mmCIF file of C-alpha atoms in Angstrom:
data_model
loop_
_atom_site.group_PDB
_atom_site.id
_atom_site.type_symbol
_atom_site.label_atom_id
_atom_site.label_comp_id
_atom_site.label_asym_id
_atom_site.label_seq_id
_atom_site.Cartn_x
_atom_site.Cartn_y
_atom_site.Cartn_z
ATOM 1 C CA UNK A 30 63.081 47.228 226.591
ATOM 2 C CA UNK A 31 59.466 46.734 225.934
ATOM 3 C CA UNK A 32 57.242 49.341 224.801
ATOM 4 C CA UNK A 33 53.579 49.790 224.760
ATOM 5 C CA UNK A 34 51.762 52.034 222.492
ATOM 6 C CA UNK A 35 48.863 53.678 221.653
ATOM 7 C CA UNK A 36 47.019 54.789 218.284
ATOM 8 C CA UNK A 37 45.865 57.627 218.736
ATOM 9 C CA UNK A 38 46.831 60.360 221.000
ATOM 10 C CA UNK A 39 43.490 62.395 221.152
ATOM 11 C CA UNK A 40 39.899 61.017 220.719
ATOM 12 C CA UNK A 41 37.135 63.501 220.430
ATOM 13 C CA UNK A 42 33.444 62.122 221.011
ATOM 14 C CA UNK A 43 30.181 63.311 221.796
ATOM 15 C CA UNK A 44 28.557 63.389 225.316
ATOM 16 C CA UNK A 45 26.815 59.776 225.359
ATOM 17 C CA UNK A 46 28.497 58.520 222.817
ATOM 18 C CA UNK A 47 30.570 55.449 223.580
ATOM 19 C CA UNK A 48 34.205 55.917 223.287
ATOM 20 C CA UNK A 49 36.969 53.384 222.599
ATOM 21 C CA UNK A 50 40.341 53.853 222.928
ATOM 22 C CA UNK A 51 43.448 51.235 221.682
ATOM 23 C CA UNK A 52 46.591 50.506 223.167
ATOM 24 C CA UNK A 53 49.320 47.570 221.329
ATOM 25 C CA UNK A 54 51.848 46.014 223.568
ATOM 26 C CA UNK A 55 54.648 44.014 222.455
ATOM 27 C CA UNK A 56 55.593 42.103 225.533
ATOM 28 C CA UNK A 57 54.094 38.739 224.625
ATOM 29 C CA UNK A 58 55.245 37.666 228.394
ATOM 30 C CA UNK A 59 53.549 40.110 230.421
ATOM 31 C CA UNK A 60 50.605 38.271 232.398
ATOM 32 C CA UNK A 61 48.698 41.913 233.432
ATOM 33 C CA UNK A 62 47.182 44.851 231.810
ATOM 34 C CA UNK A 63 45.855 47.862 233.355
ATOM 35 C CA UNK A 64 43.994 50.944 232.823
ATOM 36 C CA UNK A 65 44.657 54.154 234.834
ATOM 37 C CA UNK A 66 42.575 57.670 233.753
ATOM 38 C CA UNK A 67 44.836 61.269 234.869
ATOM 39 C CA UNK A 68 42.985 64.672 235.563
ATOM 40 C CA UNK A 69 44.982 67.771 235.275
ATOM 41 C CA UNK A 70 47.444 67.882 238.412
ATOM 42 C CA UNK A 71 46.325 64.429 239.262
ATOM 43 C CA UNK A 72 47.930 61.152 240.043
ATOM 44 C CA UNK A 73 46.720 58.118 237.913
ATOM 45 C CA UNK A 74 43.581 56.781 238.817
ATOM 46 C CA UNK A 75 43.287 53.211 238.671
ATOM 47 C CA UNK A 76 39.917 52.430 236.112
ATOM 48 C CA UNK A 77 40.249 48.091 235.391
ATOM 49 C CA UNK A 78 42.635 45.455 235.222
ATOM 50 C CA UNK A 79 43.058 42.259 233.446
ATOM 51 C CA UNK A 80 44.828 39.095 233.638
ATOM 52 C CA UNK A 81 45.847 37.568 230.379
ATOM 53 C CA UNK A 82 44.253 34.560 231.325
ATOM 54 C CA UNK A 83 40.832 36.651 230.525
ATOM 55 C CA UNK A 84 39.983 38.294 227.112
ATOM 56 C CA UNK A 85 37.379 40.945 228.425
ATOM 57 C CA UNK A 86 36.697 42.367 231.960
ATOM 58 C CA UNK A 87 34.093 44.762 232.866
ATOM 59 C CA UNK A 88 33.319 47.061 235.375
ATOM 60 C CA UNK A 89 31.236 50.068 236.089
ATOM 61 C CA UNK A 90 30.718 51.673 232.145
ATOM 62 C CA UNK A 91 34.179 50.345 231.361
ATOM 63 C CA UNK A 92 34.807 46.843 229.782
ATOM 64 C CA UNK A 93 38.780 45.965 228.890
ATOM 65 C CA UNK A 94 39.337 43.890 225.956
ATOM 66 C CA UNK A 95 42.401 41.599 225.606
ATOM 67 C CA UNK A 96 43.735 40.413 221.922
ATOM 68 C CA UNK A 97 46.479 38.381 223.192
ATOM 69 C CA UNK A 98 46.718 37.209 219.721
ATOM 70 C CA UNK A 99 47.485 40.838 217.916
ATOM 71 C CA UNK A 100 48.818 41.958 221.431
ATOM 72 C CA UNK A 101 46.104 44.502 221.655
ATOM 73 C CA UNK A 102 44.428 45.987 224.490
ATOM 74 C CA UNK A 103 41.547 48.455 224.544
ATOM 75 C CA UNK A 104 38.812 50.442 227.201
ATOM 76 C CA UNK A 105 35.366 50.591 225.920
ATOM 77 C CA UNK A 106 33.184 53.729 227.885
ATOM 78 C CA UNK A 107 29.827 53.217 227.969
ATOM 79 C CA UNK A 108 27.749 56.389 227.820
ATOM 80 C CA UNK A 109 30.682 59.369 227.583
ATOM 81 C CA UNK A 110 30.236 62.037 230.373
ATOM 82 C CA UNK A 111 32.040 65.184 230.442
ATOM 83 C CA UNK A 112 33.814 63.803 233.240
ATOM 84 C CA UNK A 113 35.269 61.015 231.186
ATOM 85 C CA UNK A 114 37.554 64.113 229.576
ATOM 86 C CA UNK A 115 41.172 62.709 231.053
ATOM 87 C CA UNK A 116 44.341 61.089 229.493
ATOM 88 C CA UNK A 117 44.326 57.389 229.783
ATOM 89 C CA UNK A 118 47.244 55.218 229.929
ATOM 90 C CA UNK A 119 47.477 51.457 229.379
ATOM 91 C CA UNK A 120 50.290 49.780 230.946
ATOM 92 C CA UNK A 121 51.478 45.908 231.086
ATOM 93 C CA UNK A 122 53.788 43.788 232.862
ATOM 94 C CA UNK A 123 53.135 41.956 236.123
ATOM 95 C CA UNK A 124 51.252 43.853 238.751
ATOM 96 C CA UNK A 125 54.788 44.797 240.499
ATOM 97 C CA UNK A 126 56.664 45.677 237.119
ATOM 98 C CA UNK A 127 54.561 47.793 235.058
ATOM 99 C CA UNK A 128 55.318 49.370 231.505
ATOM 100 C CA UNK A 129 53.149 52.296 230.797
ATOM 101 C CA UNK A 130 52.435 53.669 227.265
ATOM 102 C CA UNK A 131 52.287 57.429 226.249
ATOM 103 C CA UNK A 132 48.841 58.252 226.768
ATOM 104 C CA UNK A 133 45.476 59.352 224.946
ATOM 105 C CA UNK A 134 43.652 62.276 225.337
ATOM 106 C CA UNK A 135 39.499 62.224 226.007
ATOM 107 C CA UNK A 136 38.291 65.092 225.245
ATOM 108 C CA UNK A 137 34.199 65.032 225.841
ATOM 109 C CA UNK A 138 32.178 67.276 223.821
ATOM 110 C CA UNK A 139 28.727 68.558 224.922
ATOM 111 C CA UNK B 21 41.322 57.800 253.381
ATOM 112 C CA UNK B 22 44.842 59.578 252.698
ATOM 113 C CA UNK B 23 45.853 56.790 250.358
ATOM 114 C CA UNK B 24 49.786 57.726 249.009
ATOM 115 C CA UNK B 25 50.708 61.244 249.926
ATOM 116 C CA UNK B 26 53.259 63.224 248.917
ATOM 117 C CA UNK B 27 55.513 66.299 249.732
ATOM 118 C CA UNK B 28 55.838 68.919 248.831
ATOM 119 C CA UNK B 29 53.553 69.281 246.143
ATOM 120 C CA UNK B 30 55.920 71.847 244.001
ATOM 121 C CA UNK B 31 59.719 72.510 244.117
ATOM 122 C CA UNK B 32 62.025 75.041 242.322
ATOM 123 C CA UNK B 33 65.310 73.883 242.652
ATOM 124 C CA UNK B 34 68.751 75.651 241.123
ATOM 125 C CA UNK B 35 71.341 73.105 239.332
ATOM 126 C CA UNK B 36 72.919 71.332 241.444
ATOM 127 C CA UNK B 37 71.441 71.657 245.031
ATOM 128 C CA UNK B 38 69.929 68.568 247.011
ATOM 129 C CA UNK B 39 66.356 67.727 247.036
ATOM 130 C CA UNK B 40 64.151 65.046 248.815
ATOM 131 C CA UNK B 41 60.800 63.934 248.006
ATOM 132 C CA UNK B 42 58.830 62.453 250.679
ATOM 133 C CA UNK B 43 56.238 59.551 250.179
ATOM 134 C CA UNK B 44 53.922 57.855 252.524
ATOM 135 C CA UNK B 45 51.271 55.641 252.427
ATOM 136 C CA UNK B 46 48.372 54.329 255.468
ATOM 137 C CA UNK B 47 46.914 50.977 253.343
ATOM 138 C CA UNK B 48 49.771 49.010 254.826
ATOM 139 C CA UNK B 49 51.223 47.548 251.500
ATOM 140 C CA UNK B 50 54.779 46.233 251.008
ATOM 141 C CA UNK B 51 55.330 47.483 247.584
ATOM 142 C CA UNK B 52 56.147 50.927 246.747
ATOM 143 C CA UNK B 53 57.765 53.068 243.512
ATOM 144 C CA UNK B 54 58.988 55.896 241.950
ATOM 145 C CA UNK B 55 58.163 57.337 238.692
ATOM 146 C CA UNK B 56 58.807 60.225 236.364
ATOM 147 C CA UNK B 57 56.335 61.587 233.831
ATOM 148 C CA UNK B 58 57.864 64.294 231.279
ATOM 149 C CA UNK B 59 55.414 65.721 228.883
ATOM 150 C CA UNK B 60 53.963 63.883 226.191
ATOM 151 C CA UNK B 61 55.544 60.266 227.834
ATOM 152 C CA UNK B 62 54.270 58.062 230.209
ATOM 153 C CA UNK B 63 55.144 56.792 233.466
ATOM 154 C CA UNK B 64 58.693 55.894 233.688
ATOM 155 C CA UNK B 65 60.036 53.937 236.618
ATOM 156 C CA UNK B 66 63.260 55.042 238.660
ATOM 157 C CA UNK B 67 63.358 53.136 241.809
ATOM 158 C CA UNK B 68 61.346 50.766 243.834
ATOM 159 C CA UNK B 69 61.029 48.676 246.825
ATOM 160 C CA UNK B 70 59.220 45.606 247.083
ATOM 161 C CA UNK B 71 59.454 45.124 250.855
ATOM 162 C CA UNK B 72 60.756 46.761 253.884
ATOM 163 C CA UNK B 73 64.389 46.835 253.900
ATOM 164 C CA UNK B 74 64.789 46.247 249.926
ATOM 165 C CA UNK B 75 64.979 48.751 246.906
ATOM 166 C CA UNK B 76 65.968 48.296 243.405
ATOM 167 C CA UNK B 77 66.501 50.096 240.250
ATOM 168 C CA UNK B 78 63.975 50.853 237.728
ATOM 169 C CA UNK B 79 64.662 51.904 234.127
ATOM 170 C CA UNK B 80 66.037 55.527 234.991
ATOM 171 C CA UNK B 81 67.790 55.522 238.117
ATOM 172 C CA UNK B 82 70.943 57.890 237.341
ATOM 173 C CA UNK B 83 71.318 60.916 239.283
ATOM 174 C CA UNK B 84 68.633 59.561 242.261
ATOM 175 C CA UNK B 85 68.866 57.945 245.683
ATOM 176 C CA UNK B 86 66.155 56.202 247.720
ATOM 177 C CA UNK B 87 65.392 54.884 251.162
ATOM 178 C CA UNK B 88 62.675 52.540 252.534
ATOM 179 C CA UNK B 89 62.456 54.318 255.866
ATOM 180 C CA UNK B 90 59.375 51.718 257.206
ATOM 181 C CA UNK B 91 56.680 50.368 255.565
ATOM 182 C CA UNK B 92 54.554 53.775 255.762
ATOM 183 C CA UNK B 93 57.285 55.566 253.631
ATOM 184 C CA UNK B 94 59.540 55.429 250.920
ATOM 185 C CA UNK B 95 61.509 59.024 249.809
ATOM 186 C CA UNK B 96 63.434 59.842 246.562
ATOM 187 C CA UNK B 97 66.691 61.854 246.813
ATOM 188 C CA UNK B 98 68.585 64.454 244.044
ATOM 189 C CA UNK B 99 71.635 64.603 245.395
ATOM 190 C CA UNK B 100 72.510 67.420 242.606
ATOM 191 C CA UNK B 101 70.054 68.262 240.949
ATOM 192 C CA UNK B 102 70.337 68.909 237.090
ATOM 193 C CA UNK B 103 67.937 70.394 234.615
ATOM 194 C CA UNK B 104 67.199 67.015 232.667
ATOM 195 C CA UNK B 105 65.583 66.308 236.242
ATOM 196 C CA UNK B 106 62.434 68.298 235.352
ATOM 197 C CA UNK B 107 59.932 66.553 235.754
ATOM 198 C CA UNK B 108 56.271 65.497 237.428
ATOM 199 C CA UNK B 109 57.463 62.777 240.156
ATOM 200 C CA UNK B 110 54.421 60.048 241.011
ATOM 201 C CA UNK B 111 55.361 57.509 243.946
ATOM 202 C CA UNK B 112 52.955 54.346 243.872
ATOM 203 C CA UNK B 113 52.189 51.604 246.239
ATOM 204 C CA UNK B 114 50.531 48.343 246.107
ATOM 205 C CA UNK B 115 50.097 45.040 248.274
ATOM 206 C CA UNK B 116 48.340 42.484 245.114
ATOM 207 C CA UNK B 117 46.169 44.769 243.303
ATOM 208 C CA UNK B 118 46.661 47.476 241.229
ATOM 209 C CA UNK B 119 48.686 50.359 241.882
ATOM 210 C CA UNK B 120 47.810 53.496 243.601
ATOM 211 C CA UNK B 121 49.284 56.894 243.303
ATOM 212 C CA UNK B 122 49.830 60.053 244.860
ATOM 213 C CA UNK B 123 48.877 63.522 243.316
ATOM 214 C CA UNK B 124 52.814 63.844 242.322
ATOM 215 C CA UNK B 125 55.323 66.266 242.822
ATOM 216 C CA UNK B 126 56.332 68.960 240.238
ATOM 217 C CA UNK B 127 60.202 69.722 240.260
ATOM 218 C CA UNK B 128 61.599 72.339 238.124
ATOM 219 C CA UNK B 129 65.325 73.074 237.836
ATOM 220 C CA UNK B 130 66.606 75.970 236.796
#
């Protein structure tokens, strides 16, 4: 089946820094990306979602950039907070059938 | 708002004994899933149901039974459990948006 990826598993930044993190999909059908962020002993938390028929979305400190072209996805964070410090997942597909990558780490430094 | 819930929250189970994980959710949508998440991995999907009345497979559905008891709830069964069945268990549900998950369940078999 399809796989989606990620580059790198942990990203280490600095409180207020902004932090990007990169997901590649290979699906060149799927119509829908998403973003979800996981605490420790937590569900995933549903952060932005786009439509392919959109190259960037943005919401509160987040934007979601779409490279349909390179099949690339990434979440921009504006302005870092210790409470950014999660695992993020990307995941395509349609918004019933979802393929979710492996994950990358936040970690937030003070 | 109570969102997904599920139960219990933690299992220990010994190889081959029967398990079910309950899932319900109060924002009235029609979709709902099952997932696994082993270390290291992402979300991987075992069953779902798109409406009342309906389930299909996912990508991993060996060794598990579901049932789409109403539209509130949707429960995952291990008929024998096996250690390979370790796992963090997330059930989802979603109407047109993205979407949403419970806190999971943690099942360990010994």
């Amino acid at each position: 089946g399809e796989s989606v990826g990620l580059h790198l598993p942990t990203l280490s930044v600095q409180e207020g820094d902004n932090s990007i993190i990169n997901c590649a999909y290979s699906n060149s059908a799927s119509d829908y990306f998403i973003w979800y962020k996981q605490e420790s002993g937590k569900g995933p938390q549903f952060i932005i979602d786009i439509r392919s028929n959109m190259d960037k979305r943005q919401g509160q400190r987040v934007t979601v950039l779409l490279n349909k072209t390179v099949k690339h996805l990434s979440l921009q964070i504006a302005a870092t907070q210790p409470g950014d410090s999660a695992v993020y997942f990307c995941a395509e597909g349609s918004r019933r059938a979802l393929t979710f990558g492996s994950g990358t780490r936040l970690q937030v430094q003070p | 708002n109570a969102g997904v819930t599920q139960t219990p929250k933690f299992q220990v189970l010994k190889t081959g004994q029967s398990m079910t994980l309950q899932c319900a959710q109060d924002m009235n949508h029609n979709s709902m899933y099952w997932y696994r998440q082993d270390p290291g991995m992402g979300l991987r999907l075992i069953y779902y149901s798109a409406s009342e009345g309906t389930t299909d497979k996912g990508e991993v559905p060996n060794g598990y039974n579901v049932s789409r008891l109403n539209k509130r709830e949707f429960s995952l069964r291990l008929e024998s459990a096996a250690p390979s069945q370790t796992s963090v268990y997330f059930c989802a549900s979603h109407v047109d948006g993205p979407q949403h998950f419970g806190d999971g369940t943690r099942l360990s078999i010994l």
